Coordinates of C-alpha atoms in Angstrom, one line a residue:
M1 CA 39.9 7.2 3.4
S2 CA 43.2 6.1 4.9
E3 CA 44.0 2.4 5.4
V4 CA 43.7 2.9 9.2
G5 CA 40.4 4.7 8.6
E6 CA 39.1 1.8 6.5
R7 CA 40.0 -0.7 9.2
T8 CA 38.2 1.5 11.8
A9 CA 35.1 1.9 9.7
L10 CA 34.7 -1.9 9.3
D11 CA 35.8 -2.9 12.8
P12 CA 32.9 -4.9 14.2
R13 CA 33.9 -3.7 17.7
T14 CA 33.3 0.0 16.8
S15 CA 30.0 1.3 17.9
L16 CA 27.8 3.0 15.4
Y17 CA 27.8 6.1 17.5
D18 CA 31.6 6.4 17.5
H19 CA 31.7 5.7 13.8
A20 CA 29.1 8.5 13.2
L21 CA 31.0 10.9 15.4
R22 CA 34.4 10.3 13.7
L23 CA 32.9 10.9 10.3
H24 CA 31.0 13.9 11.5
R25 CA 34.2 15.5 12.6
Q26 CA 35.5 15.2 9.1
T27 CA 32.5 16.9 7.6
P28 CA 31.0 18.9 10.5
D29 CA 28.6 21.0 8.4
G30 CA 27.2 18.5 5.9
P31 CA 26.0 14.9 5.5
L32 CA 28.2 12.0 6.0
T33 CA 29.7 10.6 2.8
D34 CA 27.3 7.9 1.5
G35 CA 25.2 8.1 4.7
G36 CA 28.1 6.7 6.7
R37 CA 28.6 3.5 4.8
P38 CA 30.3 1.2 5.1
L39 CA 29.2 0.7 8.7
P40 CA 30.9 -1.5 11.3
D41 CA 28.0 -4.0 11.2
E42 CA 27.9 -4.2 7.3
A43 CA 28.6 -8.0 7.3
H44 CA 25.6 -8.6 9.6
R45 CA 23.1 -6.1 8.3
P46 CA 19.5 -7.3 8.1
S47 CA 18.0 -8.4 4.8
K48 CA 15.6 -6.1 3.0
S49 CA 13.1 -8.8 2.8
A50 CA 10.0 -8.3 5.0
R51 CA 8.9 -12.0 4.7
H52 CA 8.0 -13.8 7.9
W53 CA 7.8 -10.5 9.7
T54 CA 5.2 -11.9 12.2
Q55 CA 7.6 -14.6 13.2
H56 CA 10.5 -12.2 13.6
G57 CA 8.4 -9.7 15.4
K58 CA 7.4 -12.3 18.0
A59 CA 11.0 -13.3 18.4
L60 CA 12.1 -9.7 18.9
R61 CA 9.4 -9.1 21.5
K62 CA 10.4 -12.3 23.4
V63 CA 14.1 -11.3 23.4
L64 CA 13.3 -7.8 24.8
L65 CA 11.0 -9.1 27.5
Q66 CA 13.6 -11.6 28.6
H67 CA 16.2 -8.8 29.0
F68 CA 13.9 -6.5 30.9
D69 CA 13.5 -9.3 33.5
R70 CA 17.2 -9.0 34.4
D71 CA 18.9 -6.6 36.6
G72 CA 21.6 -4.2 35.5
A73 CA 20.5 -3.1 32.1
S74 CA 23.8 -1.9 30.9
G75 CA 25.4 -5.3 31.6
T76 CA 22.9 -7.0 29.4
A77 CA 23.5 -4.8 26.4
P78 CA 26.3 -6.9 24.7
V79 CA 24.2 -10.1 25.2
L80 CA 21.1 -8.3 23.8
T81 CA 23.1 -7.0 20.8
S82 CA 24.3 -10.5 20.0
R83 CA 20.7 -11.9 20.1
L84 CA 19.3 -9.0 18.1
R85 CA 21.9 -9.6 15.4
R86 CA 20.2 -12.9 14.6
L87 CA 16.9 -11.3 13.8
N88 CA 15.9 -10.1 10.4
V89 CA 14.1 -7.0 11.4
R90 CA 14.0 -3.4 10.1
A91 CA 13.8 -0.1 11.9
E92 CA 10.0 0.3 11.4
H93 CA 9.5 -3.2 12.8
V94 CA 11.5 -2.5 15.9
A95 CA 9.5 0.7 16.4
S96 CA 6.2 -1.2 16.1
V97 CA 7.2 -3.8 18.7
L98 CA 8.6 -1.2 21.2
E99 CA 5.6 1.0 20.9
K100 CA 3.4 -1.7 22.4
L101 CA 6.0 -3.4 24.7
P102 CA 5.3 -3.2 28.4
L103 CA 8.3 -1.6 30.1
P104 CA 9.2 -2.2 33.7
D105 CA 9.3 0.7 36.2
G106 CA 12.6 2.1 37.3
P107 CA 15.7 3.3 35.5
G108 CA 16.5 0.0 33.7
P109 CA 14.9 0.7 30.3
L110 CA 16.3 4.2 30.0
A111 CA 19.8 3.0 31.0
L112 CA 19.6 0.2 28.5
G113 CA 18.4 2.6 25.8
R114 CA 21.4 5.0 26.4
E115 CA 23.8 2.1 26.5
L116 CA 22.6 0.6 23.2
V117 CA 22.6 3.9 21.3
R118 CA 26.0 5.0 22.7
H119 CA 27.8 1.6 22.4
G120 CA 25.7 -0.5 20.1
T121 CA 27.8 -2.2 17.4
D122 CA 24.8 -3.4 15.4
R123 CA 22.0 -1.2 13.9
R124 CA 19.3 -3.4 15.3
A125 CA 20.6 -2.7 18.8
V126 CA 20.8 1.0 18.1
W127 CA 17.2 0.9 16.8
V128 CA 16.1 -0.7 20.0
G129 CA 18.0 1.9 22.0
L130 CA 16.4 4.7 20.1
G131 CA 13.0 3.2 20.7
L132 CA 13.7 3.0 24.4
L133 CA 14.8 6.6 24.5
A134 CA 11.6 7.6 22.7
R135 CA 9.7 5.9 25.5
R136 CA 11.7 7.0 28.5
G137 CA 14.3 9.6 27.4
G138 CA 14.2 13.4 27.8
P139 CA 15.7 16.5 26.1
G140 CA 19.1 15.7 27.6
D141 CA 19.4 12.7 25.3
A142 CA 19.1 14.9 22.1
A143 CA 22.8 15.2 21.4
L144 CA 23.2 11.4 21.6
I145 CA 20.2 10.7 19.4
R146 CA 21.0 13.3 16.8
T147 CA 24.6 12.1 16.4
V148 CA 23.7 8.5 15.6
G149 CA 20.9 9.9 13.4
L150 CA 23.6 11.1 11.0
L151 CA 23.8 7.5 9.8
S152 CA 21.2 6.9 7.1
C153 CA 20.1 3.6 8.5
C154 CA 19.3 5.4 11.8
T155 CA 17.9 8.8 10.6
A156 CA 14.2 8.0 10.6
P157 CA 14.1 6.3 14.1
A158 CA 16.4 9.1 15.5
I159 CA 14.0 11.8 14.3
E160 CA 11.1 10.0 15.9
A161 CA 13.1 9.7 19.1
L162 CA 13.9 13.5 19.0
R163 CA 10.2 14.2 18.6
A164 CA 9.3 11.9 21.5
V165 CA 11.8 13.3 24.0
G166 CA 10.7 16.9 23.3
C167 CA 14.1 18.2 22.1
A168 CA 14.7 21.8 21.3
T169 CA 13.9 23.0 17.7
P170 CA 17.7 23.6 17.1
D171 CA 18.4 19.9 17.6
L172 CA 16.0 19.0 14.8
I173 CA 17.4 21.6 12.6
W174 CA 21.0 20.5 13.3
L175 CA 20.2 17.0 12.1
A176 CA 18.1 18.2 9.2
E177 CA 21.0 20.2 7.8
R178 CA 23.4 17.2 8.1
I179 CA 21.4 14.4 6.4
P180 CA 21.2 13.7 2.7
G181 CA 18.5 15.6 0.8
R182 CA 16.7 12.4 0.0
L183 CA 16.1 11.9 3.7
R184 CA 15.2 15.4 4.6
G185 CA 11.5 14.8 4.1
T186 CA 11.6 12.7 7.3
V187 CA 12.3 15.8 9.4
F188 CA 9.7 18.1 7.9
P189 CA 6.7 16.6 9.9
A190 CA 8.7 17.1 13.1
L191 CA 9.4 20.7 12.4
C192 CA 5.9 21.4 11.2
E193 CA 4.8 20.5 14.7
R194 CA 6.8 23.4 16.1
D195 CA 5.1 26.7 16.1
D196 CA 8.1 28.8 16.8
P197 CA 10.2 31.3 14.8
A198 CA 13.2 29.0 14.4
A199 CA 11.0 26.2 12.9
R200 CA 9.1 28.6 10.6
S201 CA 12.3 30.2 9.4
W202 CA 13.9 26.8 8.5
L203 CA 10.7 25.6 6.7
L204 CA 10.9 28.7 4.6
S205 CA 14.5 28.3 3.7
A206 CA 15.4 24.6 3.6
P207 CA 15.9 23.0 0.1
L208 CA 13.1 21.0 -1.3
D209 CA 13.5 17.8 -3.2
R210 CA 11.2 18.3 -6.2
R211 CA 10.5 14.6 -6.9
R212 CA 9.9 13.7 -3.2
T213 CA 7.9 16.7 -1.9
S214 CA 4.3 15.6 -2.2
P215 CA 1.5 18.2 -2.6
S216 CA 0.2 17.4 0.9
R217 CA 3.7 17.9 2.4
A218 CA 4.0 21.2 0.5
R219 CA 0.7 22.4 1.8
E220 CA 1.6 21.4 5.4
I221 CA 4.9 23.4 5.1
A222 CA 3.1 26.4 3.7
E223 CA 0.6 26.4 6.5
K224 CA 2.9 25.8 9.4
A225 CA 5.5 28.4 8.1
H226 CA 2.7 31.0 7.6
L227 CA 3.8 31.4 4.0
A228 CA 1.1 34.0 3.1
E229 CA 2.1 36.3 5.9
A230 CA 5.8 35.9 5.2
L231 CA 5.2 36.7 1.5
E232 CA 3.1 39.7 2.3
A233 CA 5.5 41.1 4.8
H234 CA 8.1 41.1 2.1
S235 CA 11.4 41.7 3.9
A236 CA 14.0 43.5 1.8
G237 CA 17.1 41.9 0.4
A238 CA 18.2 38.3 0.1
A239 CA 15.7 37.1 2.8
G240 CA 12.7 38.5 1.0
T241 CA 13.9 37.0 -2.3
A242 CA 14.3 33.6 -0.6
V243 CA 10.7 33.8 0.7
T244 CA 9.5 34.6 -2.8
A245 CA 11.4 31.6 -4.3
R246 CA 10.0 29.3 -1.5
A247 CA 6.5 30.5 -2.2
L248 CA 6.9 29.7 -5.9
S249 CA 8.3 26.2 -5.2
L250 CA 5.7 25.3 -2.6
L251 CA 2.8 26.6 -4.7
T252 CA 4.1 24.6 -7.6
A253 CA 4.5 21.5 -5.5
M254 CA 0.9 21.8 -4.3
T255 CA -0.4 21.7 -7.9
G256 CA 1.6 18.5 -8.6
P257 CA 0.0 15.2 -9.4
N258 CA 2.0 12.9 -7.1
D259 CA -0.6 12.5 -4.3
Y260 CA -3.8 10.8 -3.5
R261 CA -5.9 13.9 -4.0
A262 CA -5.6 17.4 -5.4
E263 CA -4.2 19.4 -2.5
L264 CA -4.3 23.0 -3.7
P265 CA -8.1 23.3 -3.2
H266 CA -7.6 22.6 0.4
Y267 CA -5.0 25.3 0.9
T268 CA -7.1 28.2 2.2
D269 CA -4.4 30.8 1.4
A270 CA -3.9 29.7 -2.2
T271 CA -5.3 32.8 -4.0
R272 CA -3.7 35.0 -1.3
V273 CA -0.3 33.5 -2.1
Y274 CA -0.9 33.7 -5.9
T275 CA -1.7 37.4 -5.7
A276 CA 1.1 38.3 -3.2
L277 CA 3.6 36.4 -5.4
L278 CA 2.8 38.3 -8.6
P279 CA 4.4 41.7 -7.7
R280 CA 7.5 39.9 -6.3
L281 CA 8.3 38.0 -9.5
A282 CA 10.7 40.7 -10.6
E283 CA 12.9 39.7 -7.7
L284 CA 13.5 36.2 -9.0
S285 CA 16.6 35.7 -11.1
P286 CA 15.9 33.9 -14.4
S287 CA 16.7 30.2 -13.9
L288 CA 15.4 26.9 -15.3
D289 CA 13.8 25.9 -12.1
H290 CA 11.9 29.2 -11.8
F291 CA 10.9 29.1 -15.4
A292 CA 9.5 25.6 -15.1
D293 CA 7.7 26.4 -11.9
L294 CA 6.1 29.5 -13.3
L295 CA 5.0 27.7 -16.5
S296 CA 3.5 24.9 -14.4
L297 CA 1.5 27.4 -12.4
L298 CA 0.4 29.1 -15.6
L299 CA -0.9 25.8 -17.0
E300 CA -2.7 25.1 -13.7
L301 CA -4.4 28.6 -13.9
H302 CA -5.6 27.7 -17.4
S303 CA -7.0 24.2 -16.9
G304 CA -6.2 22.8 -13.5
H305 CA -7.5 23.0 -10.0
S306 CA -6.1 26.6 -9.7
A307 CA -8.7 27.7 -12.1
L308 CA -11.4 26.6 -9.7
L309 CA -10.2 28.6 -6.6
D310 CA -12.4 31.3 -5.1
W311 CA -11.0 34.1 -7.3
R312 CA -12.3 37.7 -7.3
P313 CA -13.6 38.6 -10.8
G314 CA -10.7 39.0 -13.2
E315 CA -8.0 38.1 -10.6
R316 CA -7.1 34.7 -12.0
E317 CA -6.7 36.3 -15.5
R318 CA -4.6 39.1 -14.1
V319 CA -2.2 36.7 -12.3
A320 CA -1.9 34.5 -15.4
A321 CA -1.1 37.5 -17.6
G322 CA 1.6 38.7 -15.1
I323 CA 3.3 35.3 -15.1
G324 CA 3.1 35.1 -18.9
A325 CA 4.7 38.6 -19.2
V326 CA 7.6 37.5 -17.1
L327 CA 8.2 34.3 -19.1
R328 CA 8.2 36.2 -22.3
R329 CA 11.0 38.5 -21.3
R330 CA 14.3 38.1 -23.3
E331 CA 16.4 37.1 -20.3
W332 CA 13.9 34.4 -19.4
T333 CA 13.5 32.9 -22.9
A334 CA 17.3 32.8 -23.1
V335 CA 17.4 30.5 -20.1
A336 CA 15.0 28.1 -21.8
S337 CA 17.0 28.2 -25.0
A338 CA 20.2 27.5 -23.2
A339 CA 18.6 24.5 -21.5
E340 CA 17.8 22.9 -24.8
A341 CA 21.5 22.9 -25.7
S342 CA 22.6 21.5 -22.3
T343 CA 24.6 18.3 -22.0
D344 CA 22.6 17.5 -18.9
V345 CA 19.7 15.2 -19.9
T346 CA 17.1 16.6 -17.5
E347 CA 17.9 20.2 -18.3
R348 CA 17.7 19.4 -22.0
R349 CA 14.3 17.7 -21.5
R350 CA 13.0 20.6 -19.6
G351 CA 14.2 23.1 -22.2
Q352 CA 12.4 21.0 -24.9
W353 CA 9.3 20.8 -22.8
I354 CA 9.2 24.6 -22.4
R355 CA 9.5 25.1 -26.2
R356 CA 6.8 22.5 -27.0
T357 CA 4.4 23.9 -24.4
G358 CA 4.9 27.6 -25.1
V359 CA 3.7 30.3 -22.9
P360 CA -0.1 30.4 -23.1
E361 CA -2.1 33.6 -23.3
P362 CA -4.2 34.6 -20.3
P363 CA -7.3 32.3 -19.9
I364 CA -10.7 33.5 -21.1
P365 CA -13.1 34.1 -18.2
P366 CA -15.6 31.2 -17.9
D367 CA -18.8 31.7 -19.7
A368 CA -21.9 29.9 -18.3
G369 CA -23.5 30.1 -21.7
E370 CA -27.0 30.1 -20.2
G371 CA -29.6 29.2 -22.8
A372 CA -27.1 28.0 -25.3
A373 CA -25.0 24.9 -26.0
N374 CA -21.8 24.5 -24.1
R375 CA -18.4 25.0 -25.7
L376 CA -15.9 22.2 -25.3
S377 CA -12.1 22.4 -25.5
V378 CA -9.5 19.7 -24.9
H379 CA -6.0 20.5 -23.6
V380 CA -3.2 17.9 -23.3
V381 CA -0.9 19.0 -20.5
V382 CA 2.6 17.6 -20.0
P383 CA 4.1 18.2 -16.6
D384 CA 7.6 19.4 -15.9
P385 CA 10.0 16.6 -16.8
A386 CA 12.0 17.1 -13.6
G387 CA 9.0 16.0 -11.6
P388 CA 6.7 12.9 -11.6
P389 CA 5.4 12.1 -15.1
G390 CA 1.7 11.9 -16.0
V391 CA 0.4 13.4 -19.2
Q392 CA -3.2 14.6 -18.7
T393 CA -6.2 15.2 -21.0
R394 CA -8.0 18.1 -19.5
V395 CA -11.5 18.9 -20.7
L396 CA -12.8 22.5 -20.4
V397 CA -16.4 23.4 -20.8
D398 CA -17.1 27.1 -21.3
G399 CA -13.6 27.7 -20.0
R400 CA -14.0 25.8 -16.8
P401 CA -12.0 22.6 -16.0
L402 CA -14.7 19.9 -16.0
I403 CA -12.7 16.9 -14.6
A404 CA -11.0 18.9 -11.9
A405 CA -14.3 20.2 -10.8
A406 CA -15.9 16.8 -10.6
F407 CA -13.1 14.6 -9.3
A408 CA -10.1 15.3 -7.1
D409 CA -8.7 11.8 -6.2
G410 CA -6.8 11.3 -9.4
P411 CA -5.7 13.0 -12.6
P412 CA -7.5 13.0 -16.0
N413 CA -6.7 10.0 -18.1
P414 CA -3.9 10.3 -20.7
P415 CA -4.5 11.3 -24.3
E416 CA -3.5 7.9 -25.6
Y417 CA -6.5 6.5 -23.8
L418 CA -9.2 9.2 -24.3
L419 CA -8.1 10.6 -27.7
G420 CA -6.0 7.8 -29.2
R421 CA -8.8 5.3 -28.8
G422 CA -11.4 7.7 -30.0
L423 CA -13.4 7.4 -26.7
L424 CA -14.5 11.0 -26.8
R425 CA -16.1 10.6 -30.2
A426 CA -19.9 10.7 -30.1
S427 CA -22.2 8.3 -32.0
G428 CA -25.8 7.2 -31.9
E429 CA -24.7 4.4 -29.6
P430 CA -24.1 5.7 -26.0
R431 CA -20.6 5.1 -24.8
R432 CA -19.6 4.9 -21.1
V433 CA -16.2 6.6 -20.8
Q434 CA -13.8 6.8 -17.9
L435 CA -12.4 10.3 -17.7
A436 CA -10.2 9.9 -14.6
E437 CA -9.2 7.3 -12.1
A438 CA -8.0 7.5 -8.5
W439 CA -4.3 7.3 -7.9
C440 CA -4.8 4.3 -5.7
T441 CA -6.8 2.5 -8.4
E442 CA -10.6 2.6 -9.2
G443 CA -11.2 -0.3 -6.8
C444 CA -10.0 1.7 -3.9
C445 CA -11.3 5.3 -4.3
G446 CA -13.2 5.1 -7.6
A447 CA -13.1 6.9 -10.9
L448 CA -15.1 9.4 -12.9
Y449 CA -17.3 8.2 -15.7
V450 CA -19.7 9.8 -18.2
T451 CA -21.9 8.5 -20.9
I452 CA -21.5 10.2 -24.3
S453 CA -24.1 10.0 -27.1
R454 CA -25.2 11.8 -30.1
Q455 CA -28.8 13.0 -30.5
G456 CA -29.3 14.6 -33.9
D457 CA -27.2 17.7 -34.1
T458 CA -26.3 17.6 -30.3
V459 CA -23.8 15.7 -28.3
V460 CA -24.9 14.9 -24.8
W461 CA -22.8 14.0 -21.7
R462 CA -25.0 12.6 -19.0
N463 CA -25.2 9.8 -16.4
W464 CA -22.2 10.9 -14.4
E465 CA -20.6 8.3 -12.1
A466 CA -18.2 9.4 -9.4
P467 CA -17.4 8.0 -6.0
A468 CA -20.1 8.9 -3.5
G469 CA -18.8 10.4 -0.3
S470 CA -15.1 10.3 -1.2
P471 CA -13.2 10.7 2.1
S472 CA -11.1 13.5 0.6
E473 CA -13.9 15.2 -1.3
P474 CA -17.2 14.5 0.5
D475 CA -19.1 17.5 -0.9
R476 CA -17.9 17.6 -4.5
P477 CA -21.1 18.1 -6.6
E478 CA -22.0 15.9 -9.6
P479 CA -21.6 17.7 -13.0
P480 CA -24.8 18.6 -14.8
E481 CA -25.9 17.1 -18.1
L482 CA -24.0 18.9 -20.8
R483 CA -25.1 19.5 -24.4
F484 CA -22.8 20.5 -27.3
H485 CA -23.3 21.5 -30.9
V486 CA -22.2 18.5 -32.9
A487 CA -20.2 20.5 -35.5
H488 CA -18.2 22.4 -32.9
Y489 CA -17.8 19.2 -30.8
D490 CA -16.5 17.1 -33.6
A491 CA -14.1 19.8 -34.8
E492 CA -12.6 20.1 -31.4
I493 CA -12.2 16.3 -30.9
T494 CA -10.6 16.1 -34.4
R495 CA -8.2 18.9 -33.6
A496 CA -7.2 17.4 -30.3
Q497 CA -6.7 13.9 -31.9
N498 CA -4.5 15.3 -34.6
D499 CA -2.4 17.6 -32.4
H500 CA 0.8 15.8 -31.5
G501 CA 2.8 18.9 -30.8
W502 CA 2.9 18.0 -27.1
E503 CA 4.8 14.8 -27.8
W504 CA 8.5 14.2 -27.2
P505 CA 10.3 11.8 -29.5
A506 CA 9.9 8.6 -27.3
R507 CA 6.2 9.4 -26.9
T508 CA 5.8 9.8 -30.6
L509 CA 7.5 6.4 -31.1
A510 CA 5.1 4.8 -28.6
R511 CA 2.2 6.2 -30.5
L512 CA 3.4 5.1 -33.9
L513 CA 4.1 1.5 -32.6
T514 CA 0.6 1.5 -31.0
E515 CA -1.1 2.5 -34.2
R516 CA 0.8 0.0 -36.3
L517 CA 0.3 -3.0 -34.0
R518 CA -3.3 -2.1 -33.5
A519 CA -3.8 -2.0 -37.3
E520 CA -1.8 -5.2 -37.9
P521 CA -2.2 -7.6 -34.9
D522 CA -0.5 -10.4 -36.9
L523 CA 2.8 -8.6 -36.4
L524 CA 2.7 -10.0 -32.9
G525 CA 0.2 -12.7 -33.5
R526 CA 2.7 -14.7 -35.8
W527 CA 4.7 -15.2 -32.6
D528 CA 1.7 -16.3 -30.6
C529 CA 1.7 -13.0 -28.7
A530 CA -1.0 -10.4 -28.0
Q531 CA -0.4 -6.7 -27.6
G532 CA -0.6 -5.0 -24.2
W533 CA 0.2 -1.4 -23.3
I534 CA 2.8 0.6 -25.1
S535 CA 4.2 3.7 -23.4
T536 CA 7.2 5.6 -22.3
H537 CA 8.9 4.3 -19.1
Y538 CA 7.6 5.9 -15.9
A539 CA 11.1 7.0 -14.7
D540 CA 12.9 7.3 -18.0
H541 CA 10.9 9.4 -20.4
D542 CA 13.3 8.6 -23.3
R543 CA 12.5 4.9 -23.2
V544 CA 9.6 3.1 -24.8
Q545 CA 8.2 -0.2 -23.3
V546 CA 6.1 -2.6 -25.4
A547 CA 4.2 -5.0 -23.3
F548 CA 2.7 -8.2 -24.7
T549 CA 1.4 -11.6 -23.5
H550 CA 2.1 -15.1 -24.6
P551 CA 0.4 -17.2 -25.7
A552 CA -2.2 -15.1 -27.6
P553 CA -5.8 -16.1 -26.7
S554 CA -8.1 -17.1 -29.4
S555 CA -11.4 -15.3 -29.8
S556 CA -13.2 -18.1 -28.0
E557 CA -10.9 -18.2 -25.0
P558 CA -11.8 -16.5 -21.8
E559 CA -9.5 -13.8 -20.4
R560 CA -6.4 -15.6 -19.6
R561 CA -5.6 -13.9 -16.3
T562 CA -8.9 -15.2 -14.8
D563 CA -8.3 -18.8 -16.0
P564 CA -6.0 -20.5 -13.5
D565 CA -5.6 -23.5 -15.7
R566 CA -4.0 -21.7 -18.6
P567 CA -0.4 -20.6 -18.2
W568 CA 0.5 -17.1 -19.5
L569 CA 3.4 -14.7 -19.3
Q570 CA 3.8 -11.0 -19.8
F571 CA 6.9 -9.7 -21.6
I572 CA 8.2 -6.1 -21.9
W573 CA 10.3 -5.1 -24.9
D574 CA 12.4 -2.1 -23.9
I575 CA 13.3 0.4 -26.7
P576 CA 15.6 3.3 -25.8
D577 CA 15.4 6.5 -27.9
D578 CA 18.5 6.5 -30.0
G579 CA 18.1 10.1 -31.2
S580 CA 17.0 9.3 -34.8
P581 CA 13.6 10.5 -36.0
P582 CA 10.8 8.5 -34.3
E583 CA 9.5 7.4 -37.7
E584 CA 12.8 5.8 -38.5
Q585 CA 12.9 4.1 -35.1
A586 CA 9.4 2.8 -35.5
R587 CA 10.3 1.3 -38.9
A588 CA 13.4 -0.4 -37.4
A589 CA 11.5 -1.8 -34.5
L590 CA 8.8 -3.2 -36.7
R591 CA 11.4 -4.8 -39.0
H592 CA 13.0 -6.4 -35.9
L593 CA 9.6 -7.6 -34.8
A594 CA 8.8 -9.1 -38.2
A595 CA 12.2 -10.9 -38.4
D596 CA 12.8 -12.2 -34.9
D597 CA 10.5 -13.7 -32.2
P598 CA 10.2 -10.9 -29.5
K599 CA 10.1 -13.5 -26.7
T600 CA 13.9 -13.9 -27.4
Y601 CA 14.8 -10.3 -26.7
A602 CA 12.0 -9.0 -24.4
E603 CA 12.1 -9.7 -20.6
I604 CA 9.5 -11.6 -18.6
A605 CA 7.6 -9.1 -16.4
G606 CA 4.4 -10.9 -15.4
G607 CA 2.8 -14.3 -14.9
S608 CA 4.3 -16.9 -12.6
Q609 CA 7.2 -19.2 -12.3
E610 CA 4.9 -22.1 -12.9
S611 CA 3.7 -20.6 -16.1
A612 CA 7.2 -20.0 -17.2
Q613 CA 8.1 -23.6 -16.6
A614 CA 5.1 -24.9 -18.4
L615 CA 5.8 -22.7 -21.4
G616 CA 9.5 -23.5 -21.5
F617 CA 11.0 -20.1 -20.3
P618 CA 13.4 -19.4 -17.5
W619 CA 11.9 -17.4 -14.7
P620 CA 13.9 -14.3 -14.0
D621 CA 15.9 -14.2 -10.7

């Protein structure tokens, strides 16, 4: 940017609208650089803190009511802007106040809204203006609203205003195509409300952010865009190929784990899309994204919610076989091999994931096994590394996914919990085992439990416990009592416990450290510390985090976190994967732990400032 341009961008007298318009002219067909930052009001932008919101909300309401008592709305805009600048409010707070604010009759509120959006020099003033336009504006205000919506700080309230004024679909699409991909999800709900060809066409062609597109959003897009009909119509050329690619990405997103319930069972066209997609796969060019999506769908057809759809006899197996045949072609395997050698971290992780996972053979049709013992199989499923993490321990009984059939509000628990702790082992003493937990925690939407016991040469799963009347799955039946031959059962649990082929190096390191510290608690105990969880980092799969608490409780002490009189702190020791074999990294970490107090190199992650002070540690800023 030129020196003159820099002065203009930061000039506090420049309105946000003028700033957005000037930058838009420089990049008319794409997003503003860095969302339009720096903005003219940068020195006075509101804090991100939401503390004392009630106090600031009352102050905002009072300021607005005072201004609506005056005549000449446009004349009050500068004064209102000055007063708003003193308030620490965010866009969603402004919308909440304006939604319930009594507005006077007459043209005043509309005139003030247009004045604030067009000439506002502070984002709080523009937010108020957008809220007023949402209440009193019309389609003629769309151009003004969408222009200021190019600024990232104004995108969400601008989209809400466009929805409220009843703008034309092209106005929403215009803004959607000129905002950063990370914000595009805010416009999907507005376009899903439009049942017109322009909206459906855009929903079928707009890029999707893999990490931010939830299963529920993918389902909504598929339904509103009439995905099944579009796929079955199969227009020729690039347009038809684009629909095929969109069907693949939406179906994959619907099977994803990053939502509060399994979404695919609620998509009534799921099997229809699966079967219509199959003959179109030849149109897809081999790519890493397409390979990962197809492999994800194949895993779901084997052991996920897709296996439980209302399939015609043999149809699920036929679709799975067709997907597998595509992925085994030379041009597709070459894509996966090239990814493993990539310098891009995510591409390399995905290539390694594809190799570790392999392309499974078509699933065996479920067998009810009437009159005989059930057959158990345990599958550890690792998701595509480009999406949300969450390794799952899926249990199949006679080829049918057990946990998915019984519980849809959260994924199966990870193998470190169910297999690493030996919780699926059966003994004469009944054991109550949590198989899955709701995404929002058990205290909110429950968990799935079963009691496992051994009776002679039979292992019995009974006394199922699942949330009664779950809002998302009110009619999901309770599983029956299950009985397994002990020899077959023990052999399968042993195989699953010893199968670490699904692990990537950091996950192997986490397992090795867990096993050693569990076997030798004095390694941490010598430093007056007690082991907590050990796992790979949620966002960075190549980093291991070792959590521990200090001081370590004695066997006679109550649980420290329920004792308000005993100070305690949680620490996290961060260990990045350095590329050497996990066994070498584990030995090095344990030598470090034996030689040096981990409290000197780990970071405080829990407890309280008072506990830190009492124990002699500085509380992190």
